[in-house]
Coordinates of C-alpha atoms and ligand atoms in Angstrom, one line a residue:
M1 CA -18.5 -0.6 1.4
Y2 CA -18.9 -2.8 -1.7
F3 CA -16.5 -3.1 -4.6
V4 CA -17.6 -3.3 -8.2
S5 CA -15.7 -4.5 -11.3
T6 CA -14.4 -2.1 -14.0
R7 CA -15.5 -4.6 -16.6
G8 CA -18.8 -6.2 -15.5
E9 CA -21.7 -6.4 -13.2
E10 CA -20.0 -7.8 -10.1
K11 CA -20.4 -6.4 -6.6
V12 CA -18.5 -7.9 -3.7
T13 CA -17.4 -7.1 -0.2
A14 CA -13.9 -5.8 0.8
P15 CA -12.7 -9.2 2.0
E16 CA -13.8 -10.8 -1.2
A17 CA -12.2 -8.1 -3.4
I18 CA -8.9 -8.4 -1.5
V19 CA -8.8 -12.2 -1.4
R20 CA -9.7 -12.6 -5.1
G21 CA -7.3 -9.8 -6.2
M22 CA -9.0 -9.5 -9.6
A23 CA -12.6 -9.5 -10.9
N24 CA -14.1 -11.8 -13.5
G25 CA -12.9 -11.4 -17.0
G26 CA -9.8 -9.5 -16.1
G27 CA -11.7 -6.6 -14.5
L28 CA -10.3 -4.7 -11.5
F29 CA -12.3 -4.0 -8.3
V30 CA -13.0 -0.4 -7.5
P31 CA -15.0 1.1 -4.6
E32 CA -18.6 1.4 -5.3
K33 CA -18.3 5.1 -4.3
F34 CA -15.6 7.2 -2.8
P35 CA -16.0 7.6 0.9
Q36 CA -15.8 11.3 2.0
V37 CA -13.5 12.9 4.5
T38 CA -14.8 16.1 5.9
G39 CA -12.9 19.2 7.1
E40 CA -13.7 18.3 10.7
E41 CA -12.3 14.8 10.1
L42 CA -9.1 16.2 8.7
E43 CA -8.8 18.5 11.8
E44 CA -9.3 15.5 14.0
M45 CA -6.7 13.5 12.2
L46 CA -4.1 16.2 12.8
S47 CA -3.3 14.7 16.2
F48 CA -3.1 11.1 14.9
D49 CA 0.2 9.4 14.1
Y50 CA 0.6 7.6 10.8
P51 CA -0.8 4.2 11.7
E52 CA -3.9 5.9 13.3
R53 CA -4.4 8.1 10.2
A54 CA -4.1 5.1 7.9
A55 CA -6.4 2.9 10.0
Y56 CA -9.0 5.6 10.0
L57 CA -8.9 6.0 6.3
L58 CA -8.7 2.2 5.5
G59 CA -11.7 1.7 7.8
K60 CA -13.8 3.8 5.4
Y61 CA -13.2 1.3 2.6
F62 CA -12.8 -1.9 4.5
D63 CA -15.5 -1.6 7.1
E64 CA -15.7 -5.3 7.8
Y65 CA -12.2 -4.9 9.4
E66 CA -12.1 -3.7 13.0
R67 CA -10.4 -0.4 13.6
E68 CA -8.3 -1.7 16.5
G69 CA -7.1 -4.7 14.4
L70 CA -6.2 -2.4 11.5
T71 CA -4.4 0.0 13.7
A72 CA -2.4 -2.8 15.3
A73 CA -1.5 -4.3 12.0
L74 CA -0.5 -1.0 10.5
R75 CA 1.6 -0.2 13.7
A76 CA 3.3 -3.6 13.4
A77 CA 4.0 -3.1 9.7
Y78 CA 5.5 0.4 10.2
S79 CA 7.5 -0.6 13.2
K80 CA 9.8 -2.4 10.7
F81 CA 10.6 1.0 9.1
E82 CA 13.7 2.9 10.0
G83 CA 12.9 6.0 12.0
D84 CA 9.8 7.0 13.8
D85 CA 7.8 8.3 10.9
P86 CA 7.1 5.9 8.0
A87 CA 6.5 8.8 5.6
P88 CA 8.5 11.9 6.5
L89 CA 8.0 15.1 4.5
V90 CA 11.2 17.0 3.9
R91 CA 11.3 20.6 2.9
M92 CA 13.8 21.7 0.3
D93 CA 15.4 25.1 0.3
N94 CA 13.6 26.0 -2.9
G95 CA 10.2 25.5 -1.2
M96 CA 9.4 22.1 -2.6
Y97 CA 8.6 19.2 -0.4
I98 CA 9.8 15.6 -0.8
L99 CA 7.6 12.8 0.7
E100 CA 10.1 10.0 1.5
L101 CA 8.3 6.7 1.2
F102 CA 11.4 4.5 1.1
H103 CA 12.2 3.8 4.8
G104 CA 10.6 0.4 4.9
P105 CA 12.3 -3.0 5.0
T106 CA 13.0 -3.1 1.2
C107 CA 13.7 0.6 0.7
A108 CA 10.9 1.3 -1.8
F109 CA 7.5 2.8 -1.4
K110 CA 5.9 -0.7 -2.1
D111 CA 6.5 -1.4 1.6
M112 CA 3.9 1.2 2.6
A113 CA 1.1 -1.0 1.4
L114 CA 2.6 -4.5 1.2
G115 CA 3.4 -4.4 4.9
V116 CA -0.3 -4.5 5.8
L117 CA -1.5 -6.8 2.9
P118 CA -0.8 -10.0 4.8
Y119 CA -3.2 -8.9 7.6
L120 CA -5.9 -7.8 5.1
L121 CA -5.6 -11.1 3.3
R122 CA -5.5 -13.3 6.5
E123 CA -8.5 -11.5 8.0
G124 CA -10.3 -11.5 4.6
C125 CA -9.9 -15.3 4.4
S126 CA -11.2 -15.8 7.9
F127 CA -14.3 -13.5 7.2
L128 CA -15.1 -15.6 4.1
G129 CA -14.5 -18.9 5.9
I130 CA -11.8 -19.9 3.5
R131 CA -9.8 -22.9 4.6
E132 CA -7.5 -23.3 1.6
K133 CA -4.0 -22.1 1.5
V134 CA -3.2 -19.0 -0.5
L135 CA -0.9 -18.7 -3.5
I136 CA 0.2 -15.2 -4.3
L137 CA 1.6 -14.5 -7.7
A138 CA 3.4 -11.2 -8.4
A139 CA 5.0 -9.7 -11.5
T140 CA 7.5 -7.2 -10.6
S141 CA 9.6 -4.4 -12.2
G142 CA 11.9 -4.8 -9.2
D143 CA 10.4 -3.4 -6.1
T144 CA 7.0 -5.0 -5.7
G145 CA 8.6 -8.4 -5.8
K146 CA 11.0 -7.8 -2.9
A147 CA 8.4 -6.0 -0.8
A148 CA 5.9 -8.8 -1.3
L149 CA 8.5 -11.5 -0.5
E150 CA 9.5 -9.7 2.6
A151 CA 5.9 -9.2 3.7
F152 CA 4.8 -12.8 3.2
A153 CA 8.0 -14.8 3.9
G154 CA 7.2 -17.3 6.6
E155 CA 3.5 -16.5 6.6
E156 CA 1.5 -19.5 7.6
G157 CA -0.7 -21.0 4.8
V158 CA 0.7 -18.8 2.1
K159 CA 3.1 -19.4 -0.8
I160 CA 4.4 -16.6 -2.9
A161 CA 6.0 -16.7 -6.3
V162 CA 7.6 -13.6 -7.9
F163 CA 8.5 -13.2 -11.5
Y164 CA 10.8 -10.4 -12.7
P165 CA 12.2 -9.5 -16.1
E166 CA 15.7 -11.1 -16.4
D167 CA 17.4 -7.8 -17.5
G168 CA 14.8 -5.4 -16.4
V169 CA 15.8 -4.8 -12.7
S170 CA 18.8 -3.2 -11.1
K171 CA 21.6 -5.5 -9.8
M172 CA 20.7 -4.5 -6.2
Q173 CA 17.0 -5.3 -6.8
K174 CA 18.0 -8.7 -8.2
L175 CA 20.2 -9.4 -5.3
Q176 CA 17.6 -8.4 -2.8
M177 CA 15.1 -10.9 -4.4
S178 CA 17.4 -13.8 -5.1
T179 CA 18.7 -13.8 -1.5
Q180 CA 15.2 -13.8 0.0
D181 CA 14.7 -16.1 3.1
G182 CA 11.7 -18.3 3.7
E183 CA 10.5 -21.7 2.8
N184 CA 7.3 -20.5 1.2
V185 CA 8.8 -18.2 -1.4
D186 CA 9.9 -18.6 -5.0
V187 CA 11.7 -16.1 -7.2
V188 CA 12.0 -16.5 -11.0
A189 CA 13.6 -14.5 -13.7
V190 CA 11.7 -14.3 -17.0
R191 CA 13.2 -13.8 -20.4
G192 CA 11.4 -10.6 -21.5
N193 CA 10.4 -7.3 -20.1
F194 CA 8.0 -6.4 -17.3
D195 CA 5.0 -6.4 -19.6
D196 CA 5.8 -10.0 -20.5
C197 CA 5.9 -10.9 -16.8
Q198 CA 2.7 -9.1 -16.1
N199 CA 0.9 -10.6 -19.0
G200 CA 2.1 -14.1 -18.0
V201 CA 0.7 -13.6 -14.5
K202 CA -2.6 -12.1 -15.8
K203 CA -3.0 -15.1 -18.2
I204 CA -2.7 -17.5 -15.3
F205 CA -5.3 -15.6 -13.4
R206 CA -7.7 -15.7 -16.3
S207 CA -7.1 -19.3 -17.2
E208 CA -9.7 -21.7 -15.9
K209 CA -7.3 -24.6 -16.4
C210 CA -4.6 -23.0 -14.3
N211 CA -7.0 -22.0 -11.6
A212 CA -8.4 -25.5 -11.4
A213 CA -4.9 -27.0 -11.2
I214 CA -4.0 -24.7 -8.4
K215 CA -7.2 -25.5 -6.6
E216 CA -6.5 -29.2 -6.9
K217 CA -3.3 -28.6 -5.0
G218 CA -5.3 -27.0 -2.2
Y219 CA -4.5 -23.3 -3.0
L220 CA -6.5 -20.2 -3.8
L221 CA -4.9 -17.8 -6.2
T222 CA -4.5 -14.1 -5.5
S223 CA -2.3 -11.2 -6.4
A224 CA 0.0 -8.8 -4.5
N225 CA 0.3 -6.4 -7.4
S226 CA -1.4 -3.0 -7.3
I227 CA -4.3 -4.5 -9.3
N228 CA -5.3 -5.8 -5.8
I229 CA -7.4 -3.2 -4.1
G230 CA -5.8 -4.2 -0.8
R231 CA -2.6 -2.9 -2.2
L232 CA -4.0 0.3 -3.6
I233 CA -6.1 1.7 -0.7
P234 CA -3.2 1.8 1.8
Q235 CA -1.4 4.1 -0.6
V236 CA -4.2 6.7 -0.3
C237 CA -3.1 7.3 3.3
Y238 CA 0.2 8.9 2.7
Y239 CA -1.4 11.6 0.5
F240 CA -3.6 12.5 3.5
S241 CA -0.8 12.2 6.0
A242 CA 1.6 14.5 3.9
Y243 CA -1.2 17.0 3.7
L244 CA -1.8 17.0 7.4
D245 CA 1.9 17.3 8.1
L246 CA 2.0 20.4 5.9
V247 CA -0.9 21.9 8.0
S248 CA 0.7 20.9 11.3
A249 CA 4.0 22.5 10.2
N250 CA 2.2 25.7 9.3
Q251 CA 3.3 25.4 5.7
I252 CA -0.3 25.6 4.4
K253 CA -3.7 26.5 5.8
M254 CA -6.3 23.8 6.1
G255 CA -8.3 23.7 2.9
E256 CA -5.5 25.1 0.7
K257 CA -4.7 23.0 -2.4
V258 CA -1.5 21.1 -2.8
D259 CA 0.0 19.5 -6.0
F260 CA 1.6 16.1 -6.0
C261 CA 4.2 14.8 -8.5
V262 CA 4.4 11.0 -8.8
P263 CA 7.0 8.9 -10.6
T264 CA 4.7 6.6 -12.4
G265 CA 4.8 3.1 -13.9
N266 CA 1.8 0.9 -13.4
F267 CA -0.3 3.9 -12.3
G268 CA -1.0 2.6 -8.8
N269 CA 0.7 5.3 -6.8
I270 CA -0.8 8.2 -8.6
L271 CA -4.2 6.6 -8.8
A272 CA -4.1 6.5 -5.0
G273 CA -3.6 10.3 -5.1
Y274 CA -6.6 10.6 -7.4
Y275 CA -8.6 8.5 -4.9
A276 CA -7.5 10.8 -2.1
K277 CA -8.7 13.8 -4.1
R278 CA -12.1 12.2 -4.8
M279 CA -12.4 11.6 -1.0
G280 CA -12.2 15.3 -0.4
L281 CA -8.5 15.9 0.2
P282 CA -7.6 19.4 -1.2
V283 CA -5.4 18.3 -4.1
G284 CA -4.7 20.6 -7.0
T285 CA -2.9 19.0 -9.9
L286 CA -1.6 15.4 -10.0
L287 CA 1.6 15.3 -12.0
C288 CA 2.2 12.0 -13.7
A289 CA 5.9 11.7 -14.3
S290 CA 7.2 9.1 -16.8
N291 CA 10.7 8.1 -18.0
K292 CA 11.6 7.6 -21.6
N293 CA 8.8 5.0 -21.8
N294 CA 6.4 7.9 -22.1
V295 CA 3.2 6.1 -23.0
L296 CA 1.3 7.9 -20.2
S297 CA 2.3 11.4 -21.2
D298 CA 1.2 10.7 -24.7
F299 CA -2.0 9.4 -23.4
F300 CA -2.8 12.4 -21.3
R301 CA -1.9 14.7 -24.2
T302 CA -3.9 12.9 -26.9
G303 CA -6.4 10.7 -25.2
K304 CA -5.0 7.8 -27.2
Y305 CA -3.3 4.9 -25.4
D306 CA -0.8 3.3 -27.6
S307 CA 1.4 0.6 -26.2
K308 CA 2.8 -0.3 -29.7
R309 CA 6.1 1.4 -29.4
P310 CA 9.7 0.6 -28.7
F311 CA 10.5 -0.5 -25.1
Y312 CA 13.5 1.2 -23.5
P313 CA 15.3 -0.2 -20.5
T314 CA 16.2 2.8 -18.4
M315 CA 17.9 3.7 -15.1
S316 CA 14.4 3.9 -13.5
P317 CA 13.5 0.3 -14.1
S318 CA 10.4 0.2 -11.9
M319 CA 8.8 2.6 -14.4
D320 CA 9.7 0.7 -17.5
I321 CA 6.2 -0.3 -18.3
L322 CA 4.1 0.1 -21.5
I323 CA 0.9 -1.5 -20.2
S324 CA -0.1 0.5 -17.2
S325 CA -2.6 -1.7 -15.4
N326 CA -4.2 0.7 -13.0
L327 CA -5.0 3.2 -15.7
E328 CA -8.0 1.0 -16.3
R329 CA -9.4 2.3 -13.0
L330 CA -9.1 5.9 -14.1
V331 CA -10.5 5.1 -17.6
F332 CA -13.4 3.5 -15.8
E333 CA -14.0 6.8 -13.9
A334 CA -13.5 8.9 -17.0
S335 CA -16.2 6.8 -18.9
G336 CA -18.7 7.7 -16.2
R337 CA -18.2 4.3 -14.7
D338 CA -19.3 2.3 -17.7
P339 CA -18.2 -1.3 -17.4
S340 CA -19.0 -2.4 -20.9
L341 CA -17.2 0.5 -22.5
T342 CA -14.2 -0.1 -20.2
A343 CA -14.3 -3.8 -21.1
E344 CA -14.4 -3.0 -24.8
R345 CA -11.4 -0.7 -24.5
M346 CA -9.3 -3.2 -22.5
K347 CA -10.1 -5.8 -25.1
M348 CA -8.9 -3.4 -27.8
L349 CA -5.7 -2.9 -25.7
S350 CA -5.1 -6.6 -25.5
T351 CA -5.8 -7.3 -29.2
T352 CA -4.4 -4.2 -30.9
G353 CA -2.3 -2.6 -28.2
R354 CA -4.3 0.6 -28.4
Y355 CA -7.5 2.3 -27.4
A356 CA -8.8 5.9 -27.3
L357 CA -11.0 8.0 -25.1
R358 CA -13.7 10.4 -26.3
S359 CA -12.5 14.0 -26.4
E360 CA -14.7 15.1 -23.5
E361 CA -13.3 12.3 -21.4
I362 CA -9.7 13.2 -22.0
S363 CA -10.3 16.9 -21.5
A364 CA -11.9 16.2 -18.1
L365 CA -8.7 14.2 -17.2
Q366 CA -6.5 17.0 -18.5
S367 CA -8.0 19.4 -16.0
Q368 CA -6.8 17.1 -13.1
F369 CA -3.6 15.7 -14.4
Y370 CA -0.4 17.1 -15.9
A371 CA 1.8 14.5 -17.5
S372 CA 5.3 14.8 -18.8
F373 CA 8.5 12.7 -19.0
A374 CA 12.2 12.9 -18.3
S375 CA 14.8 11.5 -20.6
E376 CA 17.8 9.7 -19.2
D377 CA 19.9 12.8 -19.5
D378 CA 17.3 15.0 -17.9
T379 CA 17.2 12.6 -14.9
V380 CA 20.9 12.5 -14.5
E381 CA 21.2 16.2 -14.6
C382 CA 18.3 16.7 -12.2
I383 CA 19.9 14.4 -9.6
Y384 CA 23.2 16.1 -10.0
E385 CA 21.9 19.6 -9.8
F386 CA 19.7 18.9 -6.8
F387 CA 22.5 17.5 -4.9
E388 CA 24.8 20.4 -5.8
E389 CA 22.2 23.0 -4.9
Y390 CA 20.4 21.5 -1.9
G391 CA 22.7 18.7 -0.8
Y392 CA 19.8 16.2 -1.2
P393 CA 20.6 12.9 -2.9
M394 CA 17.7 11.1 -4.6
D395 CA 17.2 7.9 -6.5
T396 CA 16.6 7.7 -10.2
H397 CA 12.8 7.3 -10.0
T398 CA 12.5 10.3 -7.8
G399 CA 14.9 12.1 -10.2
V400 CA 12.3 11.6 -13.0
A401 CA 9.6 13.0 -10.9
M402 CA 11.7 16.0 -9.7
D403 CA 12.6 16.8 -13.3
V404 CA 8.9 16.8 -14.3
A405 CA 7.9 18.8 -11.3
Q406 CA 10.5 21.5 -12.2
K407 CA 9.2 21.5 -15.8
Y408 CA 5.7 22.0 -14.5
L409 CA 6.7 24.8 -12.1
Q410 CA 8.5 26.5 -15.0
K411 CA 5.3 26.3 -17.1
V412 CA 3.2 27.7 -14.2
E413 CA 5.7 30.5 -13.8
E414 CA 5.4 31.5 -17.5
D415 CA 1.6 31.1 -17.7
T416 CA -0.1 33.9 -15.7
M417 CA -3.4 31.9 -15.8
S418 CA -2.0 29.0 -13.8
E419 CA -2.0 28.9 -10.1
K420 CA 1.2 28.2 -8.2
R421 CA 0.6 25.8 -5.4
P422 CA 2.8 24.0 -2.8
M423 CA 4.5 21.0 -4.6
V424 CA 5.0 17.6 -3.0
V425 CA 7.3 15.2 -4.9
L426 CA 6.9 11.6 -3.9
S427 CA 10.2 9.8 -3.4
T428 CA 9.7 6.2 -4.1
A429 CA 13.1 4.5 -3.5
S430 CA 16.3 5.0 -1.5
P431 CA 19.3 6.2 -3.6
Y432 CA 21.0 3.0 -2.4
K433 CA 18.6 0.8 -4.4
C434 CA 20.1 1.8 -7.8
P435 CA 23.6 2.7 -6.5
Q436 CA 25.5 2.5 -9.7
D437 CA 23.1 4.9 -11.6
V438 CA 22.9 7.3 -8.7
L439 CA 26.6 7.4 -8.3
Y440 CA 26.9 8.0 -12.1
A441 CA 24.5 10.9 -11.8
L442 CA 26.2 12.4 -8.8
T443 CA 29.8 12.1 -10.0
G444 CA 29.9 10.8 -13.6
N445 CA 31.8 7.7 -12.4
D446 CA 30.9 4.2 -13.4
V447 CA 31.4 1.3 -10.9
K448 CA 30.8 -2.3 -11.7
D449 CA 30.0 -3.4 -8.2
S450 CA 26.8 -2.3 -6.5
F451 CA 28.4 -2.2 -3.0
K452 CA 31.2 0.0 -4.3
G453 CA 28.5 2.3 -5.5
V454 CA 26.8 2.2 -2.1
K455 CA 30.1 3.0 -0.3
R456 CA 30.9 5.9 -2.7
I457 CA 27.5 7.4 -2.3
H458 CA 27.8 7.2 1.4
L459 CA 31.2 8.9 1.4
L460 CA 29.9 11.6 -0.8
T461 CA 26.5 12.3 0.8
A462 CA 26.8 11.0 4.3
M463 CA 23.3 9.6 3.9
K464 CA 22.8 6.6 6.2
V465 CA 23.0 3.2 4.5
P466 CA 19.8 1.2 5.3
E467 CA 20.2 -2.1 7.1
A468 CA 18.2 -3.7 4.3
I469 CA 20.9 -2.8 1.8
K470 CA 23.8 -3.8 4.1
S471 CA 22.3 -7.1 5.0
V472 CA 22.0 -8.5 1.4
R473 CA 25.7 -8.2 0.8
Y474 CA 26.8 -11.5 2.4
K475 CA 23.6 -13.5 1.9
P476 CA 23.7 -16.6 -0.2
I477 CA 21.9 -16.5 -3.6
R478 CA 19.0 -18.9 -3.3
F479 CA 17.2 -18.5 -6.6
K480 CA 18.8 -18.8 -10.0
T481 CA 16.0 -20.0 -12.3
T482 CA 15.4 -18.2 -15.6
L483 CA 12.4 -19.1 -17.8
S484 CA 10.6 -18.1 -21.0
P485 CA 7.2 -16.6 -20.3
D486 CA 5.3 -19.7 -21.5
K487 CA 7.0 -21.8 -18.8
M488 CA 5.7 -19.7 -15.9
F489 CA 2.8 -22.0 -15.0
D490 CA 5.1 -25.1 -15.1
E491 CA 7.2 -23.4 -12.5
I492 CA 4.2 -22.8 -10.3
K493 CA 3.2 -26.4 -10.5
K494 CA 6.7 -27.4 -9.4
F495 CA 6.6 -24.9 -6.6
L496 CA 3.3 -26.1 -5.2
G497 CA 4.7 -29.7 -5.2
Ligands
PLP1 C1 6.7 0.7 -8.4 C2 7.6 1.9 -8.5 C3 7.2 3.1 -9.2 C4 6.0 3.1 -10.0 O1 4.8 3.1 -9.2 P1 3.4 2.7 -9.9 O2 2.5 2.6 -8.8 O3 3.7 1.4 -10.6 O4 3.1 3.8 -10.8 C5 8.0 4.2 -9.1 N1 9.2 4.2 -8.4 C6 9.6 3.1 -7.7 C7 10.9 3.1 -7.0 C8 8.8 1.9 -7.7 O5 9.2 0.8 -7.0

């Protein structure tokens, strides 16, 4: 399978797309076409466990990689998860399903893909005969950073630097990152929001001067963000696996359509659901749930992307994003895969902060996606009520998605033309990752200390506290640097030595 750029006439192999992370001129790599999964293949996959299902699906995109190697790498990655199933599906008493993607080593869904990225990168380099060491840069709204650090810490021939917005992550997320072990890691706070971090990283990627300076130090630059196709494709697998689990548990018949509701920020997770649908998975509507930073719900309503608006820090910080990078891949599909039109739109976005789709493009997207948002109050109320009614505690990001899913089901209920389908809500983080906000939602109580929050949530819900959360409590803080965005490259030079 080849990969093409959303913005130009490039065509590369999977190892090259993964190792480079980004195409020329800021474009993103996308599969040349969507590999298909037939009904028979779905039947066959029913008996597979998660790593086998994932290896089977990844193999369709990354055919240079051997299936056994992939299976072994995936098995190793998911062996670090708590419990036997890395992506369990939980049925709620109201008939909804929650897909728990937070049982990995950093308690957020980013572990699902980042656990296997080191293997994809290592093998990719060896296919391409690359001898240089690799420098990974990641901008993070909190969870990618920690998951990438955990995945690459101690990895031979790799250095990784993570940039996060100084005040844009939860205390627990900050603590998880700043206590990270490993001699090959660097963690830096940036004065600004996530978009400033992401733009800073993208600028370094695009700058010939920076690339040359990095090369001179013997490193090749790549990305662990969901702009890297090696991050995105592993996320396709849990949509398939959740579907197969529903069939196995006799909740649906094979071929029946299912809706998925996804708490969305950079549009990587939900895009993977769209890819799954394009591969033939029976998906009905994809629900794009935003928080108060509702640039995406406006986009799906109007066809106009407008990032020029106030930025609100919320209790779901991993979704506090105004420039949603992976939307470019969807816009590319909507344009009929037109790289020059996509390049033009992305240029508009970077110069004016805005771009617009043609009306037929947006109506085609509206038939596949439903987008809405939850205010802070909606989120708190949803978390509270869900725990009261069903005894199920969820984190703030999942709370946003659950609120939007309920709004959608309400709408379907009222509209006799709409079809009611089984609903799977993706749960992207453990409630212990933003303990103060979750405790506030559950009880109305504020606590200053994260671990007090953890303890109170545990007493209230009896939900097990993950090792990953317990272990950061007594670890020394290793990283204290805070910089302005224009100093990011200086930090990298220092880090490379
Ligand atoms: C990253 C993240 C999101 C947003 O996912 P995208 O792929 O960026 O849309 C939602 N919730 C949590 C907990 C996250 O870490």
